[in-house]
PDB file of C-alpha atoms in Angstrom:
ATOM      1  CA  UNK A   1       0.000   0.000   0.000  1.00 64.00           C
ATOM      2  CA  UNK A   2       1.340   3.262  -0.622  1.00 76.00           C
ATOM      3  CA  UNK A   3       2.372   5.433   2.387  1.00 91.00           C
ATOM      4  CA  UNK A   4       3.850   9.119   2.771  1.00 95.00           C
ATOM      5  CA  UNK A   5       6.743  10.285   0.820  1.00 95.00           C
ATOM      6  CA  UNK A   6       8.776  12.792   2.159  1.00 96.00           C
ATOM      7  CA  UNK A   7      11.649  14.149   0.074  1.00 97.00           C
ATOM      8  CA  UNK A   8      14.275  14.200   0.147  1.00 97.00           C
ATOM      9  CA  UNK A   9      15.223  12.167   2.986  1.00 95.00           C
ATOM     10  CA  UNK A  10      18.328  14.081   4.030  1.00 96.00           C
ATOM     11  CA  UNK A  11      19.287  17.590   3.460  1.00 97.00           C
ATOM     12  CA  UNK A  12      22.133  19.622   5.145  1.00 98.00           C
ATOM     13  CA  UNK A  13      22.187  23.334   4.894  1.00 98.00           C
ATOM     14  CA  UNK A  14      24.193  25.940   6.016  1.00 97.00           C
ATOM     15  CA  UNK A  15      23.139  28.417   9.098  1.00 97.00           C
ATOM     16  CA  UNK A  16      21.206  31.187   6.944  1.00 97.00           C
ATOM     17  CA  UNK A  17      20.352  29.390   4.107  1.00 98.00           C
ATOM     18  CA  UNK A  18      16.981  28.305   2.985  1.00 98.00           C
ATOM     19  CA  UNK A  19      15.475  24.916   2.563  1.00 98.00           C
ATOM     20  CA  UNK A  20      12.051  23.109   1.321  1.00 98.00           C
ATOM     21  CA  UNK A  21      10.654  19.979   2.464  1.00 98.00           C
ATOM     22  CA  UNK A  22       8.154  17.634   0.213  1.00 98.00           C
ATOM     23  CA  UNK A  23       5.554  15.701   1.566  1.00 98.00           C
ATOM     24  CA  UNK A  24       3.152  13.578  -0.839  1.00 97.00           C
ATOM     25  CA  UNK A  25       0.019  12.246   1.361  1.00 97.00           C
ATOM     26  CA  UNK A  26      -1.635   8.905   0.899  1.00 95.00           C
ATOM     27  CA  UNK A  27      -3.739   8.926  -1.975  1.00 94.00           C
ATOM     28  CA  UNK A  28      -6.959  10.130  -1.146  1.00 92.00           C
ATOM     29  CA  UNK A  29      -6.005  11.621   2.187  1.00 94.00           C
ATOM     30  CA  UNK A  30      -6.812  15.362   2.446  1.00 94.00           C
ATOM     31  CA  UNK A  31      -4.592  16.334   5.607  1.00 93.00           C
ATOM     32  CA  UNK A  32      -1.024  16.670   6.290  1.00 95.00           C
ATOM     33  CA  UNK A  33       0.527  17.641   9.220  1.00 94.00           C
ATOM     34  CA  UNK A  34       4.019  18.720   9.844  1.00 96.00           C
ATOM     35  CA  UNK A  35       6.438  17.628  12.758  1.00 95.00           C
ATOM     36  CA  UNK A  36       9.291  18.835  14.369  1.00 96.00           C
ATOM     37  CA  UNK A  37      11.481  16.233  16.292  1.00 95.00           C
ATOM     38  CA  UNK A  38      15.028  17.278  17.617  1.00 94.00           C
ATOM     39  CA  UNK A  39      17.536  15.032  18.791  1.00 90.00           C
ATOM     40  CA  UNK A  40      16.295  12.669  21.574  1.00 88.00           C
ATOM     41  CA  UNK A  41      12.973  14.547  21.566  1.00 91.00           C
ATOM     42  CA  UNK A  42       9.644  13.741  21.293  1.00 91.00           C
ATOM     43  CA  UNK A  43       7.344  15.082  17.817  1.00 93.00           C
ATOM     44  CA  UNK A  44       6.150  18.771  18.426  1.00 93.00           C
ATOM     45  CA  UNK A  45       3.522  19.664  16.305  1.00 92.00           C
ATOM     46  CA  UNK A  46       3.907  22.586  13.465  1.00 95.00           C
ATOM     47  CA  UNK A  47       1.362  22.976  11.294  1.00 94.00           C
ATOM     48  CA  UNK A  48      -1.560  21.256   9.441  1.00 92.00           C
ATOM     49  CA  UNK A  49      -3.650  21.606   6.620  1.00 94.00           C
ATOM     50  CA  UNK A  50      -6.762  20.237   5.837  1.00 92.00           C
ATOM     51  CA  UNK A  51      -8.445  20.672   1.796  1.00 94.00           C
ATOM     52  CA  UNK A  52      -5.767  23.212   1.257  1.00 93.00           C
ATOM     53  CA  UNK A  53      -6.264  25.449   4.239  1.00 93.00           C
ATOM     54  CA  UNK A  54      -4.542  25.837   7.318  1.00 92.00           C
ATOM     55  CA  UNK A  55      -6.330  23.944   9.882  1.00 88.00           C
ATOM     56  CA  UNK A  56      -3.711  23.987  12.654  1.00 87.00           C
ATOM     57  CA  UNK A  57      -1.180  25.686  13.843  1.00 90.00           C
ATOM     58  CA  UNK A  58       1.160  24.961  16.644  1.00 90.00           C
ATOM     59  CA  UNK A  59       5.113  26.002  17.676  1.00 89.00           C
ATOM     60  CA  UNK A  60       6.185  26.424  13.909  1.00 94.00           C
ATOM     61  CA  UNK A  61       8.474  29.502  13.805  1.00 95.00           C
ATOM     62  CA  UNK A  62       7.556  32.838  11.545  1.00 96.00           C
ATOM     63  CA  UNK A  63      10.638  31.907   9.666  1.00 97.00           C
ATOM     64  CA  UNK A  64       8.669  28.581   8.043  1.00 97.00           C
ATOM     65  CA  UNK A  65       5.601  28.482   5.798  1.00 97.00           C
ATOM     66  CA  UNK A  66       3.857  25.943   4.743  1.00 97.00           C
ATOM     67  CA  UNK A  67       1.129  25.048   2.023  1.00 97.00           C
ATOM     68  CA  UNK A  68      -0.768  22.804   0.280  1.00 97.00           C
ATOM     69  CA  UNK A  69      -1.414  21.961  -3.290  1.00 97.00           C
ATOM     70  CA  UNK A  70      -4.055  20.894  -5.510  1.00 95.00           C
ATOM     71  CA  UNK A  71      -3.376  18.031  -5.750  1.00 95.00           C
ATOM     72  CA  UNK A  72      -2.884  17.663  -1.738  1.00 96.00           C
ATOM     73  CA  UNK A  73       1.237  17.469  -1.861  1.00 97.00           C
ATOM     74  CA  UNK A  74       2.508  19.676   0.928  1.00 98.00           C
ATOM     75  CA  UNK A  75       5.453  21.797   0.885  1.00 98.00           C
ATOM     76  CA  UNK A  76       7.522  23.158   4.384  1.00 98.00           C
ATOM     77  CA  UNK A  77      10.057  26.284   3.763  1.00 98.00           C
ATOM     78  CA  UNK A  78      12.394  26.999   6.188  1.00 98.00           C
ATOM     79  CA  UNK A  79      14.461  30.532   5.646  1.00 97.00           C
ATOM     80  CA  UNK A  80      17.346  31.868   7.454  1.00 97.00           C
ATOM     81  CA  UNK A  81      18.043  28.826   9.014  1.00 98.00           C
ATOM     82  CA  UNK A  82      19.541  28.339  12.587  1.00 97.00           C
ATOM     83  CA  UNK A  83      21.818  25.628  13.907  1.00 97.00           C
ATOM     84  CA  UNK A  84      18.584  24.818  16.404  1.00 96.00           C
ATOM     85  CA  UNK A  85      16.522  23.766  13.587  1.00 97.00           C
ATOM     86  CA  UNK A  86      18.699  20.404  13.102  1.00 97.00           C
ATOM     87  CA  UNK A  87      15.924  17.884  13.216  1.00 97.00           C
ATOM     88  CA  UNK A  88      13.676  15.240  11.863  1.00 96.00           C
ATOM     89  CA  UNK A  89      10.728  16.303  10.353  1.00 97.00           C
ATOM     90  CA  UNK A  90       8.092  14.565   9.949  1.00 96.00           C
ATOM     91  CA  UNK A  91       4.873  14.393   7.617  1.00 96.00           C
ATOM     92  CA  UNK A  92       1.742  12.557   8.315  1.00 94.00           C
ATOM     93  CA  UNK A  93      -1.402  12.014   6.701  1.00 94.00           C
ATOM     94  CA  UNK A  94      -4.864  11.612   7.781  1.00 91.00           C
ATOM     95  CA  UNK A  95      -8.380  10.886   5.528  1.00 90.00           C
ATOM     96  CA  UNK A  96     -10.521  13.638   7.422  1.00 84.00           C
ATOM     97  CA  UNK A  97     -10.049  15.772  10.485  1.00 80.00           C
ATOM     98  CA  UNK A  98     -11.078  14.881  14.034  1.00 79.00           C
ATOM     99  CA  UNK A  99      -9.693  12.790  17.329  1.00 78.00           C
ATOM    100  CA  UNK A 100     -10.657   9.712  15.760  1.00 79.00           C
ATOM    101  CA  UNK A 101      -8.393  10.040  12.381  1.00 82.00           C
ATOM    102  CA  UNK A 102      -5.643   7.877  12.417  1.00 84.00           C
ATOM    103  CA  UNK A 103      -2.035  10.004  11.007  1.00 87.00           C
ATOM    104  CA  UNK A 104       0.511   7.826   9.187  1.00 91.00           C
ATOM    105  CA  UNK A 105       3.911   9.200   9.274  1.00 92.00           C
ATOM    106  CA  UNK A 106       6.566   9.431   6.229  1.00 93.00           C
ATOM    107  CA  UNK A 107       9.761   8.303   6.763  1.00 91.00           C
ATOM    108  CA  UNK A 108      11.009  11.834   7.869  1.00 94.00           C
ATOM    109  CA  UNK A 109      13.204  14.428   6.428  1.00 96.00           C
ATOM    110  CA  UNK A 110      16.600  14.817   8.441  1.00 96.00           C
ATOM    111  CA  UNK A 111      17.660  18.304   8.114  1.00 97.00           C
ATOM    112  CA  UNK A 112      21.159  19.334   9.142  1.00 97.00           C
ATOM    113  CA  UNK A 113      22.254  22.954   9.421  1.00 97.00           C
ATOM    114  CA  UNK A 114      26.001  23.426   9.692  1.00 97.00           C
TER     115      UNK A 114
ATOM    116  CA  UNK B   1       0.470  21.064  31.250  1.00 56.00           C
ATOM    117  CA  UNK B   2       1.949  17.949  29.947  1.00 63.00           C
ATOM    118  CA  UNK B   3      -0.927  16.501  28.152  1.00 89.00           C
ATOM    119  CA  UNK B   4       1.204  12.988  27.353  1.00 94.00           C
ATOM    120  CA  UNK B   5       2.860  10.789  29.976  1.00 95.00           C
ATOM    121  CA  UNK B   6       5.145   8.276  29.493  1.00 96.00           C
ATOM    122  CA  UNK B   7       7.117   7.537  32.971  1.00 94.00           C
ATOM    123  CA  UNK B   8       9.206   4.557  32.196  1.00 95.00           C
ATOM    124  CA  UNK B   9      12.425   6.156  29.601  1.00 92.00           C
ATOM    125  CA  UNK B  10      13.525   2.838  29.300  1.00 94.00           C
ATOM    126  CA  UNK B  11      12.496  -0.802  29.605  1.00 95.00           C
ATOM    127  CA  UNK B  12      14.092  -4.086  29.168  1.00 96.00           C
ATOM    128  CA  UNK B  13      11.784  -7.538  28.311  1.00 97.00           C
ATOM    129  CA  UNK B  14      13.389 -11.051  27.464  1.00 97.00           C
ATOM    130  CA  UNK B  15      12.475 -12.262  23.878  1.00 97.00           C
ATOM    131  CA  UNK B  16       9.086 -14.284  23.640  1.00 97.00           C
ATOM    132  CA  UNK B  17       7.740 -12.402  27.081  1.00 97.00           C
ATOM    133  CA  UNK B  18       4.805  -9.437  27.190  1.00 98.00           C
ATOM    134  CA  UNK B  19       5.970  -5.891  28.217  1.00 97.00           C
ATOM    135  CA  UNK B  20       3.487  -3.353  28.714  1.00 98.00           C
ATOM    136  CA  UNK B  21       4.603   0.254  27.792  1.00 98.00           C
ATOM    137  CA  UNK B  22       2.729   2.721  30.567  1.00 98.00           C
ATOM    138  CA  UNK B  23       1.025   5.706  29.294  1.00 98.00           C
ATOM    139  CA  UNK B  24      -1.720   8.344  30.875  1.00 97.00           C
ATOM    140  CA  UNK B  25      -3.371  11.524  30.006  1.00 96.00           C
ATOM    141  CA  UNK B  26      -4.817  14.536  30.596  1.00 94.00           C
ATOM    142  CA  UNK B  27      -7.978  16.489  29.100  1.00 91.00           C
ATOM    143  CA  UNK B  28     -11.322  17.344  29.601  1.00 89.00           C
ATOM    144  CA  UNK B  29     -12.877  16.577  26.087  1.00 88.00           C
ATOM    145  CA  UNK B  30     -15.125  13.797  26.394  1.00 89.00           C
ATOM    146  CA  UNK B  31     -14.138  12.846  22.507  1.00 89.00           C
ATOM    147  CA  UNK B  32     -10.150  11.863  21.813  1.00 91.00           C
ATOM    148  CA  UNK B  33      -8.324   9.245  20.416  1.00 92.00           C
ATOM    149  CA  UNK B  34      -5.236   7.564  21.907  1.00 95.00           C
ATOM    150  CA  UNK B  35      -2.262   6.473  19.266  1.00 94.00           C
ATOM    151  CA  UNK B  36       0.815   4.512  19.733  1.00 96.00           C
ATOM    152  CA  UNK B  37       3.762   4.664  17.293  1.00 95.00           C
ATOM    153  CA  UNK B  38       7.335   2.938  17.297  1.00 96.00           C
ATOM    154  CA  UNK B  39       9.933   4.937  15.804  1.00 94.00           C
ATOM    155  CA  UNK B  40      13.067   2.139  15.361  1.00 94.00           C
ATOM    156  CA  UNK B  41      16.649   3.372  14.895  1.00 91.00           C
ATOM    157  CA  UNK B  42      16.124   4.200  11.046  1.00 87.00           C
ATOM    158  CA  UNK B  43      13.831   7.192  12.080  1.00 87.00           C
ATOM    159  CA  UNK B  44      10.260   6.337  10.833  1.00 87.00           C
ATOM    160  CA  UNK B  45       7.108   6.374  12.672  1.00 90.00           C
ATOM    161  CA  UNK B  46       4.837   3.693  12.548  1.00 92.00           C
ATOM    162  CA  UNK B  47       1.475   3.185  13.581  1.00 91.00           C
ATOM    163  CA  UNK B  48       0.989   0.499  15.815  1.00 95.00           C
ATOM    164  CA  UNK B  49      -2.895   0.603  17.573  1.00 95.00           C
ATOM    165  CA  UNK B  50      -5.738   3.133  17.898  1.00 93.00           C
ATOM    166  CA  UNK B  51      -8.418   3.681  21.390  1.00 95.00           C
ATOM    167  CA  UNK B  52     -11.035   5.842  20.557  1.00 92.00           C
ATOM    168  CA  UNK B  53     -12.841   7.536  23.944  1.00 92.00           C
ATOM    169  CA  UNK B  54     -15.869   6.355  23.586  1.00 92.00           C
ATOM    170  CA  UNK B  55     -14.573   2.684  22.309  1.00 91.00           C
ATOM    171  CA  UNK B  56     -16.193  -0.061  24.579  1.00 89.00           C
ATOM    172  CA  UNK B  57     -13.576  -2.896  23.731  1.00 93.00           C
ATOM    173  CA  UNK B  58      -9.772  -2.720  24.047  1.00 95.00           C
ATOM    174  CA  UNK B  59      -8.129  -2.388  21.030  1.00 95.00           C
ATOM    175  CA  UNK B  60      -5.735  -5.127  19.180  1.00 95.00           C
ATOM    176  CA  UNK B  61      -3.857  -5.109  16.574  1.00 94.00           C
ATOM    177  CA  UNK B  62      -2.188  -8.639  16.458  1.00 96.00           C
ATOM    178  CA  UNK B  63       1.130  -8.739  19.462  1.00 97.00           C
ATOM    179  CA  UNK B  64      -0.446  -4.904  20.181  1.00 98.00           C
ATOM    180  CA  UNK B  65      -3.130  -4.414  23.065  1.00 97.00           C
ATOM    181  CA  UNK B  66      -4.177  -1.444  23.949  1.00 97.00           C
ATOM    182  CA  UNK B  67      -5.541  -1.373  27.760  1.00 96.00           C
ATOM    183  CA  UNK B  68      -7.821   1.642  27.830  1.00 96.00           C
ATOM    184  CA  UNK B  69      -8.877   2.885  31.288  1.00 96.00           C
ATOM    185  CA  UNK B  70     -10.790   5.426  31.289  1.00 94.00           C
ATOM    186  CA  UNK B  71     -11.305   6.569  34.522  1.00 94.00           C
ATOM    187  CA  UNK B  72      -7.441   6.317  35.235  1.00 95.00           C
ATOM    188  CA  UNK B  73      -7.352   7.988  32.037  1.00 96.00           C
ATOM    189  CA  UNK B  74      -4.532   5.465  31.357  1.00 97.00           C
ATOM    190  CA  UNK B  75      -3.872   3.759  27.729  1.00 97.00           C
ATOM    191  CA  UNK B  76      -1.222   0.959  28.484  1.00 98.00           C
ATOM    192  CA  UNK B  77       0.116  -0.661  25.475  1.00 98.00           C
ATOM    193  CA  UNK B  78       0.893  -4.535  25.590  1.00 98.00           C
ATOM    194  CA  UNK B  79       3.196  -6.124  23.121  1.00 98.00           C
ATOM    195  CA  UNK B  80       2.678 -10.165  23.856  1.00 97.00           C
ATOM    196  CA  UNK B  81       5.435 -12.418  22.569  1.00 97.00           C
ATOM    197  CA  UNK B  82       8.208  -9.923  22.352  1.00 97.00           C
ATOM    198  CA  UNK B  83      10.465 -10.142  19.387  1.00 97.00           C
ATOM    199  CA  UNK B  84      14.088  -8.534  19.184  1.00 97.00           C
ATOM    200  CA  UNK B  85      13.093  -6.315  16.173  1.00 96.00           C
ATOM    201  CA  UNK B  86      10.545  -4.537  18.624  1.00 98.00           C
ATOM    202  CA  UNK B  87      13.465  -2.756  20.087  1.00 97.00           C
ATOM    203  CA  UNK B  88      12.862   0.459  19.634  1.00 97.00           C
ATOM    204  CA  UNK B  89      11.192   3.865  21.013  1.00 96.00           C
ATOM    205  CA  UNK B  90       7.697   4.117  21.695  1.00 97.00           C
ATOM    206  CA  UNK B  91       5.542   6.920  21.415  1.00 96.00           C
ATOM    207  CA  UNK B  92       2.122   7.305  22.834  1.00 97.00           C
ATOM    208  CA  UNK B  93      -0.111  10.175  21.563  1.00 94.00           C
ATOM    209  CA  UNK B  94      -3.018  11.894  21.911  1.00 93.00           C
ATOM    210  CA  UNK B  95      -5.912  14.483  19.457  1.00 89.00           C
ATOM    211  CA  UNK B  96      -8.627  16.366  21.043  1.00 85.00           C
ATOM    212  CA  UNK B  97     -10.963  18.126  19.107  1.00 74.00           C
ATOM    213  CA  UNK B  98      -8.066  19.996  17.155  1.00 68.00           C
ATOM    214  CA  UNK B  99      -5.912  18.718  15.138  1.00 65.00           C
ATOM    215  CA  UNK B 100      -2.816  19.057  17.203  1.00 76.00           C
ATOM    216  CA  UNK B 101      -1.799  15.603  18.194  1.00 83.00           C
ATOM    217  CA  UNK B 102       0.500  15.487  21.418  1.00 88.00           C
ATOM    218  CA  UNK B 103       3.146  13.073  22.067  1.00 92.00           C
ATOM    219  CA  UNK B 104       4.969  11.920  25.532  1.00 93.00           C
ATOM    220  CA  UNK B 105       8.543  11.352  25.846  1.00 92.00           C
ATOM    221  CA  UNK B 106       8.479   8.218  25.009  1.00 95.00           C
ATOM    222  CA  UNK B 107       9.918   5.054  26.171  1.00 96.00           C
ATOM    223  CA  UNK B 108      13.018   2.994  24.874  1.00 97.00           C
ATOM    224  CA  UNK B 109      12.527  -0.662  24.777  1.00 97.00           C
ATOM    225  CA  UNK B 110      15.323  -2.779  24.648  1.00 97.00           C
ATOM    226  CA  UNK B 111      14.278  -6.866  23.575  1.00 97.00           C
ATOM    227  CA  UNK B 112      17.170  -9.053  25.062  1.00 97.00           C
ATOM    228  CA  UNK B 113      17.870 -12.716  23.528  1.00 95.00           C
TER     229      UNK B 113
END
C-alpha cells in the first residue's frame, strides 16, 4: 500500500540558508501535518492543513511556511536557518479531520544545518 | 500542562515475554483518540494501535493491546510475545478536538535474547 513520501530524505544546509521539504500524502487523504522532532525529543507539532487550508497551527516559527497543493502534496520552507533547527521532520497524513483520524507518518526528512 | 505521559524512559523484556509500555493523560474533552507509534533506529514512525474515547472494547492489533482505562485515564500498550526487532522507542499520543496531536517522551525498549 502506498504510504507518505517525504523528500528528500536528508538535506544539510548551512546556518542562513533556505530549505524546502516535500511531503506527498496517501492517496486520497486530504490532511497533512508537519512535525518537528530534535535530537532525543519527542514530535512537536507545526502545522496542518486540511483541503488546502490551514487547519492547525502549533510552535512552527515565523521563519517557516507551509502550504498545500491541488493536488494535496505539501510543501515546508524553512528561511534563514539556525543551527537549532537540526531535526527530523516529519509528515503525516490523515483521511478527514477529528480525534478519531488515524495520522501515518513518512519516513522523515533529516535536516542538518552546519 | 503535559498533556502525554510516558514515565518509564527505558524498559528491558526477554524475547518471547509481554511488556506493557505505561502511558496516561490529561484532558477534559469527552471525545479523543489515543495512538501509539514505534519509531526504530532508522527514524520512521509507525502506527501500531488506535483507542477511541468512547470505544467499549480494548483495542488489538495482532502482538499490540491497547488497555484503555478510562477513569485512570490510562492507555497501556501490551506487546505479547516480544520479538528482538521490537526494540525500539515508543511513542504514545493523543488528538482532542483539534488537530494538534500530542506526544509523551516516550519510552526505549530494549528486547534481550
Amino acid at each position: 500500500a502506498a504510504g507518505v513520501i517525504q523528500s528528500p530524505r536528508h538535506l544539510i544546509k548551512e546556518k542562513r540558508e533556505t530549505a524546502t521539504l516535500k511531503c506527498y500524502p496517501i492517496p486520497r487523504h486530504d490532511t497533512v501535518y508537519w512535525y518537528q522532532q530534535g535530537p532525543g525529543q519527542d514530535p512537536q507539532f507545526l502545522i496542518s492543513f486540511y483541503e488546502k487550508m490551514q487547519s492547525d497551527k502549533g510552535s512552527i516559527p515565523d521563519r517557516f511556511s507551509a502550504q498545500q497543493f491541488s493536488d494535496y502534496h505539501s510543501e515546508l520552507n524553512m528561511s534563514s536557518l539556525e543551527l537549532g533547527d537540526s531535526a527530523l521532520y516529519f509528515c503525516a497524513s490523515s483521511l478527514g479531520v477529528g480525534p478519531n483520524t488515524e495520522a501515518f507518518f513518512g519516513q522523515g526528512t533529516r535536516l542538518t544545518v552546519v | 500542562a503535559q498533556k502525554i505521559t510516558q514515565t518509564q524512559p527505558g524498559m528491558f523484556v526477554q524475547e518471547k515475554e509481554a511488556v506493557t509500555l505505561d502511558c496516561t493523560y490529561d484532558t477534559s474533552d469527552p471525545s479523543y483518540g489515543l495512538f501509539w507509534y514505534k519509531q526504530p533506529s532508522s527514524g520512521e514512525m509507525i502506527f501500531l494501535i488506535y483507542q477511541g474515547s468512547y470505544d467499549q472494547q480494548n483495542a488489538t492489533e495482532g502482538r499490540y493491546s491497547l488497555n484503555f482505562q478510562k477513569a485512570r485515564k490510562s492507555a497501556n500498550l501490551v506487546i505479547s510475545a516480544s520479538q528482538l526487532g521490537d526494540s525500539a522507542m515508543y511513542f504514545c499520543a493523543m488528538r482532542e478536538d483539534n488537530n494538534d496531536m500530542r506526544f509523551g517522551a516516550g519510552t526505549r525498549l530494549t528486547v534481550k535474547p
